[in-house]
Short mmCIF file of C-alpha atoms in Angstrom, two decimals:
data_model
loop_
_atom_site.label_atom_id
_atom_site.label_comp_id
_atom_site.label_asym_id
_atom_site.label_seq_id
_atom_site.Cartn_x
_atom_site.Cartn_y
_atom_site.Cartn_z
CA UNK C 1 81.71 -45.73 97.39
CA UNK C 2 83.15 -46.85 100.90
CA UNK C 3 83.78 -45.29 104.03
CA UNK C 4 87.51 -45.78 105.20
CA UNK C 5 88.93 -44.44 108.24
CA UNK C 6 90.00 -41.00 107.52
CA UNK C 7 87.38 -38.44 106.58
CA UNK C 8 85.43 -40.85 104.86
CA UNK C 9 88.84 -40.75 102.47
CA UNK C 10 87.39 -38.70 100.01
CA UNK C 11 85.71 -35.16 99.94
CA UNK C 12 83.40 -36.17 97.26
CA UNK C 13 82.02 -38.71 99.01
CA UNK C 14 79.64 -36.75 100.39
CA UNK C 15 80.52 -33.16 100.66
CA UNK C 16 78.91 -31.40 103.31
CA UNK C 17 77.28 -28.02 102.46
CA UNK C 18 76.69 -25.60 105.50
CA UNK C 19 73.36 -23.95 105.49
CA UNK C 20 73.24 -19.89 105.34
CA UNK C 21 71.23 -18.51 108.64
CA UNK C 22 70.62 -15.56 110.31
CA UNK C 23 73.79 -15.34 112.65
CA UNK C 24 75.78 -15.90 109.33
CA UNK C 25 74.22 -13.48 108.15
CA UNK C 26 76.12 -10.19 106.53
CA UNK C 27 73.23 -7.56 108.29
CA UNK C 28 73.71 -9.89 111.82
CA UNK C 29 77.41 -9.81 111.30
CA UNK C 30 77.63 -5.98 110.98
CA UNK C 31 74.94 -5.46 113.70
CA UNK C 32 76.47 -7.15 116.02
CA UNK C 33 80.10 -6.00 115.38
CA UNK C 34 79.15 -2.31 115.32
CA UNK C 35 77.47 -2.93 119.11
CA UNK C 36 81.46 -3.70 120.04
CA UNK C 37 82.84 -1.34 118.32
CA UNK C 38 83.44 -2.96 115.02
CA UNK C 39 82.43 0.15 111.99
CA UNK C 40 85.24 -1.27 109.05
CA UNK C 41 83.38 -1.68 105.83
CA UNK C 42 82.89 -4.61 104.20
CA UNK C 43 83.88 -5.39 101.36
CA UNK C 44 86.12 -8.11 100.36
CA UNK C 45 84.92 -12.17 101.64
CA UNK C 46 86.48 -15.06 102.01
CA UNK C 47 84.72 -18.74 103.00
CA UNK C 48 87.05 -21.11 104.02
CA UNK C 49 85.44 -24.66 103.65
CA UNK C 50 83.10 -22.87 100.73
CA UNK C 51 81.09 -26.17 100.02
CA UNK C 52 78.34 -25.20 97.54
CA UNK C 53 79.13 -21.37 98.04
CA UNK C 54 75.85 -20.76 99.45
CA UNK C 55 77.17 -18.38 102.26
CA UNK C 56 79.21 -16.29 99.64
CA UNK C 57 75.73 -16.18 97.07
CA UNK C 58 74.20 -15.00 100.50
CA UNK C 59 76.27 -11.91 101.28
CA UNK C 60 77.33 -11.19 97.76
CA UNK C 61 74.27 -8.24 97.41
CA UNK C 62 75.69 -6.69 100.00
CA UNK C 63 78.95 -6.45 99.00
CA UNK C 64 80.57 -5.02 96.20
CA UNK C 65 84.24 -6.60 96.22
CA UNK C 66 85.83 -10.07 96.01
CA UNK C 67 84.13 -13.36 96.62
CA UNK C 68 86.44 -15.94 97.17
CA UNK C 69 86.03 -19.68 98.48
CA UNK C 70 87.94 -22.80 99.58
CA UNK C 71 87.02 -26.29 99.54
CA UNK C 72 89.01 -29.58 99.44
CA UNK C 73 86.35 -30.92 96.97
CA UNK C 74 86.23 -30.92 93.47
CA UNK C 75 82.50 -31.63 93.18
CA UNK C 76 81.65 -28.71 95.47
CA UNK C 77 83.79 -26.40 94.07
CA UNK C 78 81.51 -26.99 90.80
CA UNK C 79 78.89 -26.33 92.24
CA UNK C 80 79.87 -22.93 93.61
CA UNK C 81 80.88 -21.92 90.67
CA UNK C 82 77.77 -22.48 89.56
CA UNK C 83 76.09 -20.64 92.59
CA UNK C 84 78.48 -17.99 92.40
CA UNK C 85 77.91 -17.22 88.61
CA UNK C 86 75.63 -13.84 88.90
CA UNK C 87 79.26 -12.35 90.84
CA UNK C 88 81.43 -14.45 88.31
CA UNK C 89 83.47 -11.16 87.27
CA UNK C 90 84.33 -11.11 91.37
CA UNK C 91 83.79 -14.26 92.56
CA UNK C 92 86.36 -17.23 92.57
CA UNK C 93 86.76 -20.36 94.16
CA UNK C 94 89.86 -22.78 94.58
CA UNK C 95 89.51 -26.24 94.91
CA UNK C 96 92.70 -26.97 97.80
CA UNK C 97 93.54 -28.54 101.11
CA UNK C 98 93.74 -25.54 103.91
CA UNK C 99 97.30 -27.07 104.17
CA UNK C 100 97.82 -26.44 100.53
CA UNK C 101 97.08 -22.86 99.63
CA UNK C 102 98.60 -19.70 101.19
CA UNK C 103 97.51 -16.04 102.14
CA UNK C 104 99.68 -14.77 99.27
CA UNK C 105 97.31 -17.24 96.69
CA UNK C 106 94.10 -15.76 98.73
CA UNK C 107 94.56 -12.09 99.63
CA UNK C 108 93.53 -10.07 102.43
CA UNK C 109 89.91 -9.55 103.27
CA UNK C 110 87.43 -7.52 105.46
CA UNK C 111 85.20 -10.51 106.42
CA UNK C 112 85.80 -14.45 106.70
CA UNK C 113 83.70 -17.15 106.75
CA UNK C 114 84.55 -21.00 108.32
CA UNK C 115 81.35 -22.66 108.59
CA UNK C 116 80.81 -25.92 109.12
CA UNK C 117 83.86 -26.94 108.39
CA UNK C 118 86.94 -26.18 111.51
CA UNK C 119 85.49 -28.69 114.08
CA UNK C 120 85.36 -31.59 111.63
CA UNK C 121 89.50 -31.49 109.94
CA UNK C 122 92.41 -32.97 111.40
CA UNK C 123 94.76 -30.22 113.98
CA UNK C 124 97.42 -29.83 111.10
CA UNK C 125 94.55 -28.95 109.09
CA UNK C 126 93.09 -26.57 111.74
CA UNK C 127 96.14 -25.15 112.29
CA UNK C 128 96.56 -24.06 108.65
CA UNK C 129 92.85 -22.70 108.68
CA UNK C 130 93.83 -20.29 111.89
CA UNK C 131 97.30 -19.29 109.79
CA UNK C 132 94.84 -18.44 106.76
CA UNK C 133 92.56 -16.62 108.89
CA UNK C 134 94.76 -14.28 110.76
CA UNK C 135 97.08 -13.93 107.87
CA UNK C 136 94.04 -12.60 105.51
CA UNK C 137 92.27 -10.55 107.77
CA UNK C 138 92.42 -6.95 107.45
CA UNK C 139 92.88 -4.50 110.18
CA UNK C 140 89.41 -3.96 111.43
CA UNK C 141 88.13 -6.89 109.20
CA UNK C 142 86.30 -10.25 111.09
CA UNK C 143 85.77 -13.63 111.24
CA UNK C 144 83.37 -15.55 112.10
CA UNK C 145 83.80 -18.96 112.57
CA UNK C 146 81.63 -22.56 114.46
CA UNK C 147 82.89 -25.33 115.90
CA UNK C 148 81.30 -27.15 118.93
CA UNK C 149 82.95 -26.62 122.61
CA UNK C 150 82.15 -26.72 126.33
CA UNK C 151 79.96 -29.63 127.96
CA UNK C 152 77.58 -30.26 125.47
CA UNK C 153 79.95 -30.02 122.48
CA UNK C 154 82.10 -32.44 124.45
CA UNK C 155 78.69 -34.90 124.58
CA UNK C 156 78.36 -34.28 121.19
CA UNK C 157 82.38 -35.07 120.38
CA UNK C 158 82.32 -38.41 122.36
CA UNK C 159 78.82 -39.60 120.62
CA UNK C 160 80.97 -39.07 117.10
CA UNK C 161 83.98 -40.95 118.62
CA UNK C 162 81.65 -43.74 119.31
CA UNK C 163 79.80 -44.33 116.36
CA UNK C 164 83.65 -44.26 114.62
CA UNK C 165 84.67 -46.75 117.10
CA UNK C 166 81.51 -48.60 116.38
CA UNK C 167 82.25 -48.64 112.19
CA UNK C 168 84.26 -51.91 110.83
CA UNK C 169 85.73 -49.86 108.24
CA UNK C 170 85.82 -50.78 104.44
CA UNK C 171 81.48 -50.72 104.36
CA UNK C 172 79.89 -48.89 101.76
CA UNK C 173 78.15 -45.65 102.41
CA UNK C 174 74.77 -46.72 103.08
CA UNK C 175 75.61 -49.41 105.30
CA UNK C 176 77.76 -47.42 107.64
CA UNK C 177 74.99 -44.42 107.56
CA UNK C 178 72.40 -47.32 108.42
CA UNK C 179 74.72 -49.11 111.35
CA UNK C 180 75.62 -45.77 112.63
CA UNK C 181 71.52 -44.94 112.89
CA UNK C 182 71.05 -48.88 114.29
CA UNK C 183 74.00 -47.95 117.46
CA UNK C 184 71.96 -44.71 117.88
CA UNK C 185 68.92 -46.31 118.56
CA UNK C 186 70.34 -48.99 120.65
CA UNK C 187 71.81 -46.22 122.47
CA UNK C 188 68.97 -45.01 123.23
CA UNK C 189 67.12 -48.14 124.56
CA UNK C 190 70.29 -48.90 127.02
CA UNK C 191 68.93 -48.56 130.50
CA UNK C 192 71.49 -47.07 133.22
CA UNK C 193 70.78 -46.75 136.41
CA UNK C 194 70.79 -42.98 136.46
CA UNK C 195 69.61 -42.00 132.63
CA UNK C 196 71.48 -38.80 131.92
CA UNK C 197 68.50 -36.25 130.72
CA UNK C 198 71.30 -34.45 128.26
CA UNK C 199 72.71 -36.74 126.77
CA UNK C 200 69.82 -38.70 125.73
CA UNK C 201 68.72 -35.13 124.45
CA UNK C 202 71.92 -35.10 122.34
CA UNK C 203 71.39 -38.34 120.90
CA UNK C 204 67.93 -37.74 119.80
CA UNK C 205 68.94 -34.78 118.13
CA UNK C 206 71.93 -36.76 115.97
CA UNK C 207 69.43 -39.51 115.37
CA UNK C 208 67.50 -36.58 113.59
CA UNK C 209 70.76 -35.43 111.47
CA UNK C 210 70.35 -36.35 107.28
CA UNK C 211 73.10 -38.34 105.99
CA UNK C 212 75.08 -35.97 104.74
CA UNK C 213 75.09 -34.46 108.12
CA UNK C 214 75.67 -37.97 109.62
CA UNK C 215 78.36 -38.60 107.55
CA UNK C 216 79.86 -35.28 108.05
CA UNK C 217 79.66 -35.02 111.89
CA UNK C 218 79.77 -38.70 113.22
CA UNK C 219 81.56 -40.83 110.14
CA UNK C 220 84.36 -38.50 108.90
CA UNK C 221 87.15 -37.09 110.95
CA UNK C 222 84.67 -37.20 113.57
CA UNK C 223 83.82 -34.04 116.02
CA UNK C 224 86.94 -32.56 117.33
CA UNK C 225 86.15 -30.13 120.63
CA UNK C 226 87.29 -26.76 120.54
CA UNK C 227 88.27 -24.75 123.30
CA UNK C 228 87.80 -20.58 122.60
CA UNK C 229 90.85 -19.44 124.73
CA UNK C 230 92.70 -21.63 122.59
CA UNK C 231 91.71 -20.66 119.23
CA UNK C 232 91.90 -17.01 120.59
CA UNK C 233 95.40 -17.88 121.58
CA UNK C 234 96.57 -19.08 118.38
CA UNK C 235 94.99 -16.14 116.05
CA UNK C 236 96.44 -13.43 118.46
CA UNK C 237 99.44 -14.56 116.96
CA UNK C 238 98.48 -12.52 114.24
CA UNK C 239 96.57 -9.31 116.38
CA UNK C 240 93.07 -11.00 116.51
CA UNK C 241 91.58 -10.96 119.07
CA UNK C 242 87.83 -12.68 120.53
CA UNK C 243 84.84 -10.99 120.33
CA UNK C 244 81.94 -13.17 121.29
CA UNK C 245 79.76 -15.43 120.55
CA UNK C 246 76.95 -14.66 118.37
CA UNK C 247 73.37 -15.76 119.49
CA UNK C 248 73.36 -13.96 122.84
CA UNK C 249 72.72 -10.67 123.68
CA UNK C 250 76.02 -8.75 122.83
CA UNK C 251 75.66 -6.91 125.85
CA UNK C 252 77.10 -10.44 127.60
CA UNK C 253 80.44 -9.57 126.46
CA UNK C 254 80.81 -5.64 126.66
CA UNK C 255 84.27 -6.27 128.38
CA UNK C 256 87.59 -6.14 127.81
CA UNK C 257 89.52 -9.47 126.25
CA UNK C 258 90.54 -11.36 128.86
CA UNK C 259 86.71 -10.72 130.25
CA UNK C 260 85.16 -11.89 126.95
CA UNK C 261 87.79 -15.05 127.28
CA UNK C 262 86.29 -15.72 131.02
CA UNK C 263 82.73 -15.15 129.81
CA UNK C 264 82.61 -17.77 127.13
CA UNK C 265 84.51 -20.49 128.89
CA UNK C 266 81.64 -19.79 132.16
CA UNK C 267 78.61 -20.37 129.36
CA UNK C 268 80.94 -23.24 127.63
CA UNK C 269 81.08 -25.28 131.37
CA UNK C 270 77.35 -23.72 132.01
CA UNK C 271 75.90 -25.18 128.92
CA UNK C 272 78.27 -24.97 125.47
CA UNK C 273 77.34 -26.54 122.23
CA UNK C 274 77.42 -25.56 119.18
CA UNK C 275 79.40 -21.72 119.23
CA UNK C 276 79.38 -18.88 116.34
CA UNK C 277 82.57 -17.11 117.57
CA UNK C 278 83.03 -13.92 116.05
CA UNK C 279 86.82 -12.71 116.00
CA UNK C 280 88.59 -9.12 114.90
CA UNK C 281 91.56 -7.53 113.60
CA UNK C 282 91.79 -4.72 115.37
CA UNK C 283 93.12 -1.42 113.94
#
């Protein structure tokens, strides 16, 4: 297999599977919402970007209606099927571009998921994912949703645009994995004249990445920086609104909208990274 210039050119390649954690996390996701306010039951899910369906198999206990995921790759889509079998009679997952399937095909849900999966597509592909969202999302229903913003998720986007810029294009997989380690380590050697503590940090920590992480983050699409107002912008479109980010104590953004808005770009320019943005429909 090869790596070409645009998303690695194929899904399959080496399809990128988000890890369930705690913040993802159905009892963290109701926990937190209910703190601001958020009491709608959940029942229905969708995961948009499903991979192996590993997020849907983690909530699925605790929910008694659909399970539904999107991925763009065949060989993941398997997979979840295979993950989702105990919930067959309620789970199902279409294999699809973002671009490619509409709300109409999906439904309308209480909760959905985009892990791993936003921050790494094209705009026109992002753009579709947002229309998805706010189109499926019930009154009082939520998303939650990562992507990588503010001034370390801008360190992190321009180390990805670098090791892209770095690739000769047409290699095959384990020689642009290796070559994409070998500029990371060079990196690391360079001496400046003022070594900048953070991003060294940041580069250690993608020197650390597996290669299917590698491949998804620095060798695909590449990172693409988000900015929260923005997002927020394009799903009030639909009566979403922000909520905050999840990781911090909730109490940081016990405010109105445009105060949430403020507080998250302050901690994006203060620090950023990688965010868990929760948004809501309201009622």
């Amino acid at each position: 297999m090869y790596v070409t210039g645009s998303a690695a050119g194929d899904y399959d390649l080496a399809p990128h599977d988000a890890v369930p954690s705690a913040l993802t996390s159905l009892e963290t996701v109701k926990e937190v919402s209910a703190h601001w306010g958020l009491h709608g039951t959940i029942g229905d899910v969708l995961d948009l970007g499903c991979g192996f369906g590993r997020q849907l198999a983690q909530v699925a206990p605790g929910v008694s209606g659909r399970l539904v995921g999107v991925d763009a790759s065949s060989r993941v889509c398997e997979g979840a099927r295979e993950v989702l079998e105990p919930w067959s009679g309620r789970a199902k997952v279409h294999q699809a571009f973002f671009e490619d399937i509409t709300s109409a095909e999906l439904g309308s849900f209480d909760l959905i998921y985009c892990i791993g999966a936003f921050y790494t597509v094209p705009r026109p592909t992002r753009d579709a994912a947002l229309k998805l969202m706010g189109e499926c999302l019930r009154p009082g229903g939520r998303i939650l949703m990562t992507y990588y913003s503010g001034t370390r998720g801008a360190i992190h986007a321009a180390v990805s645009q670098y090791i892209r810029s770095m690739q000769p294009g047409g290699q095959l997989l384990p020689e642009a994995i290796a070559l994409a380690r070998e500029h990371l380590a060079a990196t690391l050697r360079f001496e400046t004249p003022s070594p900048v503590d953070a991003v060294r940090r940041q580069i250690e920590g993608i020197s650390s990445y597996d290669d299917i992480v590698l491949l998804h983050e620095m060798l695909g699409h590449g990172v693409h920086l988000q900015n929260t107002a923005e997002v927020a912008s394009q799903l009030a479109l639909y009566g979403v609104g922000f909520q905050g980010y999840l990781g911090y104590d909730p109490s940081n953004f016990d405010c109105d909208l445009s105060q949430k808005l403020y507080r998250a770009e302050t901690l994006d320019l203060l620090e950023g990274g990688y965010r868990y943005a929760l948004f809501a429909k309201m009622t």
